[in-house]
């Protein structure tokens, strides 16, 4: 097993070295990065949220200064169980402008007070993009925010009972209809890694995934969510326009093996404007809600 891990690490390091030359074929279904217009007037709101989150991934890891800022209890074995994305000022979420030196800054905070849940403790990692306002005396305003919820496995407390009941209710939430399907190929994780520089072995190597107790490679949750949003947008199955501040919240229920075909189903009832779930082989893997971001939520 040790030999397998060593070979896998060497392979991943070699792949990372050639990442700059790797031709990104497809990020979300039907959109090559080289042809994407990053203007929010061309990208739809769901695409803006997921694309910014992907492009920011490397910056986020650096900005957090994980060893210095993360709680000592938040170990290497922690997993991402929920993500929330907020497009606070859609007109300012233009990657061609955000990439201009000195225009934007990144703020990262880590909660040090965990929530006790059934499987352990949860911490929130919040990352915001700030830009200088042209009309508020140079005040910096948040234009995009992502909140990662990380689970540190361990003993829970009495909160477990309520969480367990809530999880069962969510698992049993009725599906109104299958809205769309999409595929996840063997090469998709490499496309994602080339964009966000997240070379996690469990997404790229079957051998490495098995070392960590999985049956095979698993898809990156944000990548799957991005593909699902793209599929829904293509079918005009989401109810907002590009001028509205919006939010998405995704809860990751179980890993999704790749390659494979996934189904997007509408959930009833939902919060906000709508809810949907992503299924693999008939099992619910991701639940998501979306809606309009109200003024009191934008601070």
CSV table of N, CA and C in Angstrom, one decimal, residues 78-228:
chain,number,residue,atom,x,y,z
A,78,UNK,N,-10.4,16.6,8.0
A,78,UNK,CA,-11.7,17.3,7.9
A,78,UNK,C,-12.3,17.3,6.5
A,79,UNK,N,-13.6,17.3,6.3
A,79,UNK,CA,-14.2,17.2,5.0
A,79,UNK,C,-15.1,18.4,4.8
A,80,UNK,N,-15.3,18.8,3.6
A,80,UNK,CA,-16.2,19.9,3.2
A,80,UNK,C,-17.6,19.4,3.1
A,81,UNK,N,-18.5,19.8,4.0
A,81,UNK,CA,-19.9,19.2,3.9
A,81,UNK,C,-20.9,20.2,3.4
A,82,UNK,N,-20.6,21.5,3.4
A,82,UNK,CA,-21.5,22.5,2.8
A,82,UNK,C,-20.8,23.7,2.3
A,83,UNK,N,-21.3,24.3,1.2
A,83,UNK,CA,-20.8,25.5,0.7
A,83,UNK,C,-21.9,26.5,0.4
A,84,UNK,N,-21.7,27.7,0.7
A,84,UNK,CA,-22.7,28.8,0.3
A,84,UNK,C,-22.0,29.8,-0.5
A,85,UNK,N,-22.6,30.2,-1.6
A,85,UNK,CA,-22.0,31.2,-2.6
A,85,UNK,C,-23.0,32.4,-2.6
A,86,UNK,N,-22.4,33.6,-2.5
A,86,UNK,CA,-23.3,34.8,-2.6
A,86,UNK,C,-22.7,35.7,-3.6
A,87,UNK,N,-23.5,36.0,-4.7
A,87,UNK,CA,-23.1,37.0,-5.7
A,87,UNK,C,-23.8,38.3,-5.2
A,88,UNK,N,-23.0,39.1,-4.4
A,88,UNK,CA,-23.6,40.3,-3.7
A,88,UNK,C,-23.8,41.5,-4.7
A,89,UNK,N,-22.8,41.8,-5.5
A,89,UNK,CA,-23.0,42.8,-6.5
A,89,UNK,C,-22.6,42.2,-7.9
A,90,UNK,N,-23.7,41.7,-8.6
A,90,UNK,CA,-23.4,41.1,-9.9
A,90,UNK,C,-22.7,41.9,-10.9
A,91,UNK,N,-22.9,43.2,-10.9
A,91,UNK,CA,-22.3,44.1,-11.9
A,91,UNK,C,-20.8,44.2,-11.6
A,92,UNK,N,-20.3,43.9,-10.4
A,92,UNK,CA,-18.9,44.0,-10.1
A,92,UNK,C,-18.2,42.7,-10.2
A,93,UNK,N,-18.9,41.6,-10.3
A,93,UNK,CA,-18.3,40.3,-10.4
A,93,UNK,C,-17.9,40.0,-11.9
A,94,UNK,N,-17.0,40.8,-12.3
A,94,UNK,CA,-16.5,40.7,-13.7
A,94,UNK,C,-15.0,40.3,-13.6
A,95,UNK,N,-14.7,39.1,-13.9
A,95,UNK,CA,-13.3,38.6,-13.7
A,95,UNK,C,-12.3,39.4,-14.5
A,96,UNK,N,-12.6,39.9,-15.6
A,96,UNK,CA,-11.7,40.7,-16.4
A,96,UNK,C,-11.3,42.0,-15.6
A,97,UNK,N,-12.2,42.5,-14.8
A,97,UNK,CA,-11.9,43.7,-13.9
A,97,UNK,C,-11.3,43.3,-12.6
A,98,UNK,N,-11.8,42.2,-12.0
A,98,UNK,CA,-11.3,41.8,-10.7
A,98,UNK,C,-9.8,41.4,-10.8
A,99,UNK,N,-9.4,41.0,-12.0
A,99,UNK,CA,-8.0,40.5,-12.2
A,99,UNK,C,-7.0,41.7,-12.4
A,100,UNK,N,-7.6,42.9,-12.5
A,100,UNK,CA,-6.7,44.1,-12.6
A,100,UNK,C,-6.0,44.3,-11.2
A,101,UNK,N,-4.7,44.5,-11.3
A,101,UNK,CA,-3.9,44.7,-10.1
A,101,UNK,C,-4.4,45.8,-9.2
A,102,UNK,N,-4.6,45.6,-8.0
A,102,UNK,CA,-5.0,46.7,-7.0
A,102,UNK,C,-6.5,47.0,-7.0
A,103,UNK,N,-7.3,46.4,-7.8
A,103,UNK,CA,-8.7,46.7,-7.8
A,103,UNK,C,-9.4,45.9,-6.8
A,104,UNK,N,-9.1,44.7,-6.5
A,104,UNK,CA,-9.8,43.8,-5.6
A,104,UNK,C,-8.9,43.3,-4.5
A,105,UNK,N,-9.5,42.9,-3.4
A,105,UNK,CA,-8.7,42.3,-2.3
A,105,UNK,C,-9.6,41.1,-1.8
A,106,UNK,N,-8.9,40.3,-1.0
A,106,UNK,CA,-9.6,39.1,-0.5
A,106,UNK,C,-9.5,39.1,1.0
A,107,UNK,N,-10.6,38.8,1.7
A,107,UNK,CA,-10.7,38.7,3.1
A,107,UNK,C,-11.1,37.3,3.5
A,108,UNK,N,-10.3,36.7,4.4
A,108,UNK,CA,-10.6,35.4,4.8
A,108,UNK,C,-10.7,35.3,6.4
A,109,UNK,N,-11.7,34.6,6.9
A,109,UNK,CA,-11.9,34.4,8.3
A,109,UNK,C,-12.2,33.0,8.6
A,110,UNK,N,-11.9,32.5,9.7
A,110,UNK,CA,-12.2,31.1,10.2
A,110,UNK,C,-12.9,31.2,11.5
A,111,UNK,N,-14.0,30.5,11.6
A,111,UNK,CA,-14.7,30.5,12.9
A,111,UNK,C,-13.9,29.6,13.9
A,112,UNK,N,-13.8,30.1,15.1
A,112,UNK,CA,-13.1,29.2,16.1
A,112,UNK,C,-14.1,28.7,17.1
A,113,UNK,N,-15.4,28.9,17.0
A,113,UNK,CA,-16.4,28.3,17.8
A,113,UNK,C,-17.2,27.3,17.0
A,114,UNK,N,-16.9,26.0,17.2
A,114,UNK,CA,-17.6,25.0,16.3
A,114,UNK,C,-19.1,24.8,16.7
A,115,UNK,N,-19.8,24.3,15.7
A,115,UNK,CA,-21.1,23.8,16.0
A,115,UNK,C,-21.0,22.3,16.3
A,116,UNK,N,-21.6,21.8,17.3
A,116,UNK,CA,-21.5,20.4,17.7
A,116,UNK,C,-22.6,19.7,16.9
A,117,UNK,N,-22.3,18.7,16.1
A,117,UNK,CA,-23.3,17.9,15.3
A,117,UNK,C,-23.1,16.5,15.5
A,118,UNK,N,-23.9,15.7,14.9
A,118,UNK,CA,-23.9,14.2,15.1
A,118,UNK,C,-22.5,13.6,14.9
A,119,UNK,N,-21.8,14.0,13.8
A,119,UNK,CA,-20.6,13.3,13.5
A,119,UNK,C,-19.3,14.0,14.1
A,120,UNK,N,-19.5,15.1,14.7
A,120,UNK,CA,-18.3,15.8,15.3
A,120,UNK,C,-18.6,17.3,15.4
A,121,UNK,N,-17.7,18.1,14.9
A,121,UNK,CA,-17.8,19.6,15.0
A,121,UNK,C,-17.6,20.2,13.6
A,122,UNK,N,-18.4,21.3,13.4
A,122,UNK,CA,-18.3,22.0,12.2
A,122,UNK,C,-17.8,23.4,12.4
A,123,UNK,N,-16.9,23.8,11.4
A,123,UNK,CA,-16.3,25.1,11.4
A,123,UNK,C,-16.7,25.8,10.1
A,124,UNK,N,-16.9,27.1,10.1
A,124,UNK,CA,-17.1,27.9,8.9
A,124,UNK,C,-15.8,28.7,8.5
A,125,UNK,N,-15.5,28.6,7.2
A,125,UNK,CA,-14.4,29.3,6.6
A,125,UNK,C,-15.0,30.3,5.6
A,126,UNK,N,-14.9,31.6,5.9
A,126,UNK,CA,-15.5,32.6,5.0
A,126,UNK,C,-14.5,33.4,4.2
A,127,UNK,N,-14.7,33.4,2.9
A,127,UNK,CA,-13.8,34.2,2.0
A,127,UNK,C,-14.6,35.2,1.2
A,128,UNK,N,-14.2,36.4,1.2
A,128,UNK,CA,-15.0,37.5,0.4
A,128,UNK,C,-14.0,38.2,-0.5
A,129,UNK,N,-14.6,38.6,-1.7
A,129,UNK,CA,-13.8,39.5,-2.6
A,129,UNK,C,-14.4,40.9,-2.3
A,130,UNK,N,-13.5,41.8,-2.1
A,130,UNK,CA,-13.8,43.2,-1.9
A,130,UNK,C,-13.3,44.1,-3.0
A,131,UNK,N,-14.1,45.1,-3.4
A,131,UNK,CA,-13.6,46.1,-4.4
A,131,UNK,C,-13.9,47.5,-3.8
A,132,UNK,N,-13.1,48.4,-4.3
A,132,UNK,CA,-13.3,49.8,-3.9
A,132,UNK,C,-14.4,50.4,-4.6
A,133,UNK,N,-15.3,51.0,-3.9
A,133,UNK,CA,-16.5,51.7,-4.5
A,133,UNK,C,-16.2,53.0,-5.1
A,134,UNK,N,-16.7,53.3,-6.3
A,134,UNK,CA,-16.5,54.5,-6.9
A,134,UNK,C,-17.4,55.6,-6.4
A,135,UNK,N,-18.5,55.2,-5.6
A,135,UNK,CA,-19.5,56.2,-5.2
A,135,UNK,C,-19.5,56.3,-3.6
A,136,UNK,N,-18.7,55.6,-2.9
A,136,UNK,CA,-18.7,55.6,-1.4
A,136,UNK,C,-17.4,56.1,-0.8
A,137,UNK,N,-16.8,57.0,-1.5
A,137,UNK,CA,-15.5,57.6,-1.0
A,137,UNK,C,-14.4,56.6,-0.9
A,138,UNK,N,-14.4,55.6,-1.8
A,138,UNK,CA,-13.3,54.6,-1.8
A,138,UNK,C,-13.5,53.5,-0.8
A,139,UNK,N,-14.7,53.4,-0.2
A,139,UNK,CA,-15.0,52.3,0.7
A,139,UNK,C,-14.9,51.0,0.0
A,140,UNK,N,-14.3,50.0,0.7
A,140,UNK,CA,-14.3,48.6,0.1
A,140,UNK,C,-15.6,47.9,0.4
A,141,UNK,N,-16.2,47.3,-0.6
A,141,UNK,CA,-17.5,46.6,-0.4
A,141,UNK,C,-17.3,45.1,-0.9
A,142,UNK,N,-18.0,44.2,-0.2
A,142,UNK,CA,-17.9,42.8,-0.7
A,142,UNK,C,-18.8,42.6,-1.9
A,143,UNK,N,-18.3,42.0,-2.9
A,143,UNK,CA,-19.0,41.7,-4.1
A,143,UNK,C,-19.3,40.2,-4.3
A,144,UNK,N,-18.5,39.4,-3.7
A,144,UNK,CA,-18.7,37.9,-3.7
A,144,UNK,C,-18.3,37.3,-2.4
A,145,UNK,N,-19.0,36.3,-2.0
A,145,UNK,CA,-18.7,35.6,-0.7
A,145,UNK,C,-18.9,34.1,-0.9
A,146,UNK,N,-17.9,33.4,-0.3
A,146,UNK,CA,-18.1,31.9,-0.2
A,146,UNK,C,-17.9,31.5,1.2
A,147,UNK,N,-18.8,30.7,1.7
A,147,UNK,CA,-18.6,30.1,3.1
A,147,UNK,C,-18.5,28.6,3.0
A,148,UNK,N,-17.4,28.1,3.4
A,148,UNK,CA,-17.1,26.7,3.4
A,148,UNK,C,-17.5,26.2,4.8
A,149,UNK,N,-18.2,25.1,4.9
A,149,UNK,CA,-18.4,24.4,6.2
A,149,UNK,C,-17.6,23.1,6.2
A,150,UNK,N,-16.7,23.0,7.2
A,150,UNK,CA,-15.8,21.9,7.3
A,150,UNK,C,-16.2,21.1,8.5
A,151,UNK,N,-16.2,19.7,8.3
A,151,UNK,CA,-16.6,18.8,9.4
A,151,UNK,C,-15.3,18.2,10.0
A,152,UNK,N,-15.1,18.3,11.3
A,152,UNK,CA,-14.0,17.6,12.0
A,152,UNK,C,-14.7,16.4,12.7
A,153,UNK,N,-14.3,15.2,12.2
A,153,UNK,CA,-15.0,14.0,12.8
A,153,UNK,C,-14.6,13.9,14.3
A,154,UNK,N,-15.5,13.4,15.1
A,154,UNK,CA,-15.3,13.2,16.5
A,154,UNK,C,-16.6,13.0,17.2
A,155,UNK,N,-16.6,13.0,18.5
A,155,UNK,CA,-17.8,12.8,19.3
A,155,UNK,C,-18.7,14.0,19.3
A,156,UNK,N,-20.0,13.8,19.1
A,156,UNK,CA,-21.0,14.8,19.1
A,156,UNK,C,-21.6,14.9,20.4
A,157,UNK,N,-22.7,15.7,20.5
A,157,UNK,CA,-23.4,15.9,21.8
A,157,UNK,C,-24.9,15.7,21.5
A,158,UNK,N,-25.7,16.3,22.4
A,158,UNK,CA,-27.2,16.2,22.3
A,158,UNK,C,-27.7,16.8,21.0
A,159,UNK,N,-26.9,17.6,20.3
A,159,UNK,CA,-27.3,18.2,19.0
A,159,UNK,C,-27.5,17.1,18.0
A,160,UNK,N,-26.9,16.0,18.2
A,160,UNK,CA,-27.0,14.9,17.2
A,160,UNK,C,-28.4,14.5,16.9
A,161,UNK,N,-29.2,14.4,17.9
A,161,UNK,CA,-30.6,13.9,17.7
A,161,UNK,C,-31.3,14.8,16.7
A,162,UNK,N,-31.3,16.1,17.0
A,162,UNK,CA,-32.0,17.1,16.1
A,162,UNK,C,-31.4,17.0,14.7
A,163,UNK,N,-30.0,16.9,14.6
A,163,UNK,CA,-29.4,16.9,13.3
A,163,UNK,C,-29.8,15.6,12.5
A,164,UNK,N,-29.8,14.5,13.3
A,164,UNK,CA,-30.2,13.2,12.7
A,164,UNK,C,-31.6,13.3,12.1
A,165,UNK,N,-32.5,13.8,12.9
A,165,UNK,CA,-33.9,13.9,12.4
A,165,UNK,C,-34.0,14.8,11.1
A,166,UNK,N,-33.2,15.9,11.2
A,166,UNK,CA,-33.2,16.9,10.0
A,166,UNK,C,-32.7,16.2,8.8
A,167,UNK,N,-31.6,15.4,9.0
A,167,UNK,CA,-31.0,14.7,7.8
A,167,UNK,C,-31.9,13.7,7.2
A,168,UNK,N,-32.7,13.0,8.1
A,168,UNK,CA,-33.6,12.0,7.6
A,168,UNK,C,-34.8,12.7,6.8
A,169,UNK,N,-35.2,13.8,7.3
A,169,UNK,CA,-36.3,14.6,6.6
A,169,UNK,C,-35.8,15.1,5.3
A,170,UNK,N,-34.5,15.6,5.2
A,170,UNK,CA,-33.9,16.0,4.0
A,170,UNK,C,-33.8,14.9,3.0
A,171,UNK,N,-33.4,13.7,3.5
A,171,UNK,CA,-33.1,12.6,2.6
A,171,UNK,C,-34.5,12.1,2.0
A,172,UNK,N,-35.6,12.3,2.8
A,172,UNK,CA,-36.9,11.8,2.3
A,172,UNK,C,-37.6,12.9,1.5
A,173,UNK,N,-37.1,14.1,1.3
A,173,UNK,CA,-37.8,15.2,0.6
A,173,UNK,C,-38.2,14.7,-0.7
A,174,UNK,N,-39.5,14.9,-1.1
A,174,UNK,CA,-39.9,14.4,-2.4
A,174,UNK,C,-39.3,15.1,-3.6
A,175,UNK,N,-39.1,14.3,-4.7
A,175,UNK,CA,-38.6,14.9,-5.9
A,175,UNK,C,-39.8,15.1,-6.8
A,176,UNK,N,-40.0,16.3,-7.3
A,176,UNK,CA,-41.1,16.6,-8.1
A,176,UNK,C,-40.9,16.0,-9.5
A,177,UNK,N,-39.7,16.2,-10.1
A,177,UNK,CA,-39.4,15.6,-11.4
A,177,UNK,C,-37.9,15.7,-11.7
A,178,UNK,N,-37.5,14.9,-12.6
A,178,UNK,CA,-36.1,14.9,-13.1
A,178,UNK,C,-36.0,16.0,-14.1
A,179,UNK,N,-35.2,17.0,-13.7
A,179,UNK,CA,-35.0,18.2,-14.6
A,179,UNK,C,-34.0,18.0,-15.7
A,180,UNK,N,-32.9,17.3,-15.4
A,180,UNK,CA,-31.9,17.2,-16.4
A,180,UNK,C,-30.9,16.1,-16.0
A,181,UNK,N,-30.1,15.7,-16.9
A,181,UNK,CA,-29.0,14.7,-16.7
A,181,UNK,C,-27.7,15.3,-17.3
A,182,UNK,N,-26.6,14.8,-16.7
A,182,UNK,CA,-25.3,15.2,-17.3
A,182,UNK,C,-24.3,14.1,-17.0
A,183,UNK,N,-23.3,14.1,-17.8
A,183,UNK,CA,-22.2,13.1,-17.6
A,183,UNK,C,-21.0,13.7,-17.0
A,184,UNK,N,-20.2,12.8,-16.3
A,184,UNK,CA,-18.9,13.2,-15.8
A,184,UNK,C,-17.9,12.2,-16.3
A,185,UNK,N,-17.0,12.7,-17.1
A,185,UNK,CA,-16.0,11.8,-17.8
A,185,UNK,C,-14.8,11.6,-16.9
A,186,UNK,N,-13.9,10.7,-17.4
A,186,UNK,CA,-12.7,10.5,-16.7
A,186,UNK,C,-11.7,11.7,-16.7
A,187,UNK,N,-11.8,12.5,-17.8
A,187,UNK,CA,-10.9,13.6,-17.9
A,187,UNK,C,-11.4,14.9,-17.2
A,188,UNK,N,-12.7,14.9,-16.8
A,188,UNK,CA,-13.3,16.1,-16.2
A,188,UNK,C,-12.5,16.6,-15.0
A,189,UNK,N,-12.0,15.7,-14.1
A,189,UNK,CA,-11.3,16.2,-12.9
A,189,UNK,C,-10.0,16.9,-13.3
A,190,UNK,N,-9.4,16.5,-14.4
A,190,UNK,CA,-8.1,17.2,-14.8
A,190,UNK,C,-8.5,18.6,-15.4
A,191,UNK,N,-9.6,18.7,-16.0
A,191,UNK,CA,-10.0,20.1,-16.5
A,191,UNK,C,-10.3,21.0,-15.3
A,192,UNK,N,-10.9,20.5,-14.3
A,192,UNK,CA,-11.2,21.3,-13.1
A,192,UNK,C,-9.9,21.6,-12.4
A,193,UNK,N,-9.0,20.7,-12.3
A,193,UNK,CA,-7.7,21.0,-11.6
A,193,UNK,C,-6.9,22.0,-12.4
A,194,UNK,N,-7.0,22.0,-13.7
A,194,UNK,CA,-6.2,23.0,-14.5
A,194,UNK,C,-6.8,24.4,-14.3
A,195,UNK,N,-8.0,24.5,-13.9
A,195,UNK,CA,-8.6,25.8,-13.7
A,195,UNK,C,-8.3,26.3,-12.3
A,196,UNK,N,-8.5,25.4,-11.3
A,196,UNK,CA,-8.4,25.9,-9.9
A,196,UNK,C,-7.2,25.4,-9.1
A,197,UNK,N,-6.4,24.6,-9.8
A,197,UNK,CA,-5.1,24.1,-9.2
A,197,UNK,C,-5.4,23.2,-8.0
A,198,UNK,N,-6.5,22.6,-7.9
A,198,UNK,CA,-6.8,21.7,-6.8
A,198,UNK,C,-6.5,20.2,-7.3
A,199,UNK,N,-5.3,19.8,-7.0
A,199,UNK,CA,-4.8,18.5,-7.5
A,199,UNK,C,-5.0,17.5,-6.3
A,200,UNK,N,-6.2,17.3,-5.9
A,200,UNK,CA,-6.5,16.4,-4.8
A,200,UNK,C,-6.4,15.0,-5.4
A,201,UNK,N,-5.6,14.1,-4.8
A,201,UNK,CA,-5.4,12.7,-5.4
A,201,UNK,C,-6.7,12.0,-5.5
A,202,UNK,N,-7.7,12.1,-4.6
A,202,UNK,CA,-8.9,11.3,-4.7
A,202,UNK,C,-9.8,11.6,-5.9
A,203,UNK,N,-9.5,12.8,-6.5
A,203,UNK,CA,-10.3,13.1,-7.7
A,203,UNK,C,-9.5,12.7,-9.0
A,204,UNK,N,-8.2,12.5,-8.9
A,204,UNK,CA,-7.4,12.2,-10.1
A,204,UNK,C,-6.9,10.8,-10.2
A,205,UNK,N,-6.8,10.1,-9.1
A,205,UNK,CA,-6.2,8.7,-9.1
A,205,UNK,C,-7.1,7.7,-8.4
A,206,UNK,N,-7.4,6.6,-9.1
A,206,UNK,CA,-8.2,5.6,-8.5
A,206,UNK,C,-7.4,4.9,-7.3
A,207,UNK,N,-6.1,4.7,-7.6
A,207,UNK,CA,-5.3,4.1,-6.5
A,207,UNK,C,-5.2,4.9,-5.3
A,208,UNK,N,-5.1,6.2,-5.4
A,208,UNK,CA,-5.0,7.1,-4.3
A,208,UNK,C,-6.3,7.1,-3.5
A,209,UNK,N,-7.4,7.2,-4.3
A,209,UNK,CA,-8.8,7.2,-3.7
A,209,UNK,C,-9.0,5.9,-2.8
A,210,UNK,N,-8.5,4.8,-3.3
A,210,UNK,CA,-8.6,3.5,-2.6
A,210,UNK,C,-7.8,3.5,-1.3
A,211,UNK,N,-6.6,4.1,-1.4
A,211,UNK,CA,-5.8,4.2,-0.2
A,211,UNK,C,-6.6,5.0,0.9
A,212,UNK,N,-7.4,5.9,0.5
A,212,UNK,CA,-8.2,6.7,1.5
A,212,UNK,C,-9.6,6.1,1.8
A,213,UNK,N,-9.7,4.8,1.4
A,213,UNK,CA,-10.9,4.1,1.7
A,213,UNK,C,-12.1,4.2,0.8
A,214,UNK,N,-11.9,4.7,-0.4
A,214,UNK,CA,-13.0,4.9,-1.4
A,214,UNK,C,-12.8,3.8,-2.4
A,215,UNK,N,-14.0,3.5,-3.1
A,215,UNK,CA,-14.0,2.4,-4.1
A,215,UNK,C,-13.3,2.9,-5.4
A,216,UNK,N,-13.2,4.2,-5.6
A,216,UNK,CA,-12.6,4.7,-6.8
A,216,UNK,C,-12.5,6.2,-6.8
A,217,UNK,N,-12.2,6.8,-7.9
A,217,UNK,CA,-12.2,8.3,-7.9
A,217,UNK,C,-13.5,8.9,-7.6
A,218,UNK,N,-13.5,10.1,-7.0
A,218,UNK,CA,-14.8,10.8,-6.7
A,218,UNK,C,-14.7,12.2,-7.3
A,219,UNK,N,-15.8,12.7,-7.7
A,219,UNK,CA,-15.9,14.0,-8.3
A,219,UNK,C,-15.8,15.1,-7.2
A,220,UNK,N,-15.2,16.2,-7.6
A,220,UNK,CA,-15.2,17.4,-6.8
A,220,UNK,C,-16.6,18.0,-6.7
A,221,UNK,N,-17.0,18.2,-5.4
A,221,UNK,CA,-18.4,18.6,-5.2
A,221,UNK,C,-18.8,19.9,-5.9
A,222,UNK,N,-17.9,20.9,-5.9
A,222,UNK,CA,-18.2,22.2,-6.6
A,222,UNK,C,-18.2,22.0,-8.1
A,223,UNK,N,-17.4,21.1,-8.7
A,223,UNK,CA,-17.5,20.8,-10.1
A,223,UNK,C,-18.8,20.2,-10.5
A,224,UNK,N,-19.2,19.2,-9.7
A,224,UNK,CA,-20.5,18.6,-10.0
A,224,UNK,C,-21.6,19.6,-9.9
A,225,UNK,N,-21.6,20.5,-8.8
A,225,UNK,CA,-22.6,21.5,-8.7
A,225,UNK,C,-22.6,22.5,-9.9
A,226,UNK,N,-21.4,22.8,-10.3
A,226,UNK,CA,-21.3,23.7,-11.5
A,226,UNK,C,-21.9,23.1,-12.7
A,227,UNK,N,-21.7,21.8,-12.9
A,227,UNK,CA,-22.3,21.1,-14.1
A,227,UNK,C,-23.8,21.1,-14.0
A,228,UNK,N,-24.3,20.8,-12.8
A,228,UNK,CA,-25.7,20.8,-12.5
A,228,UNK,C,-26.4,22.1,-12.8
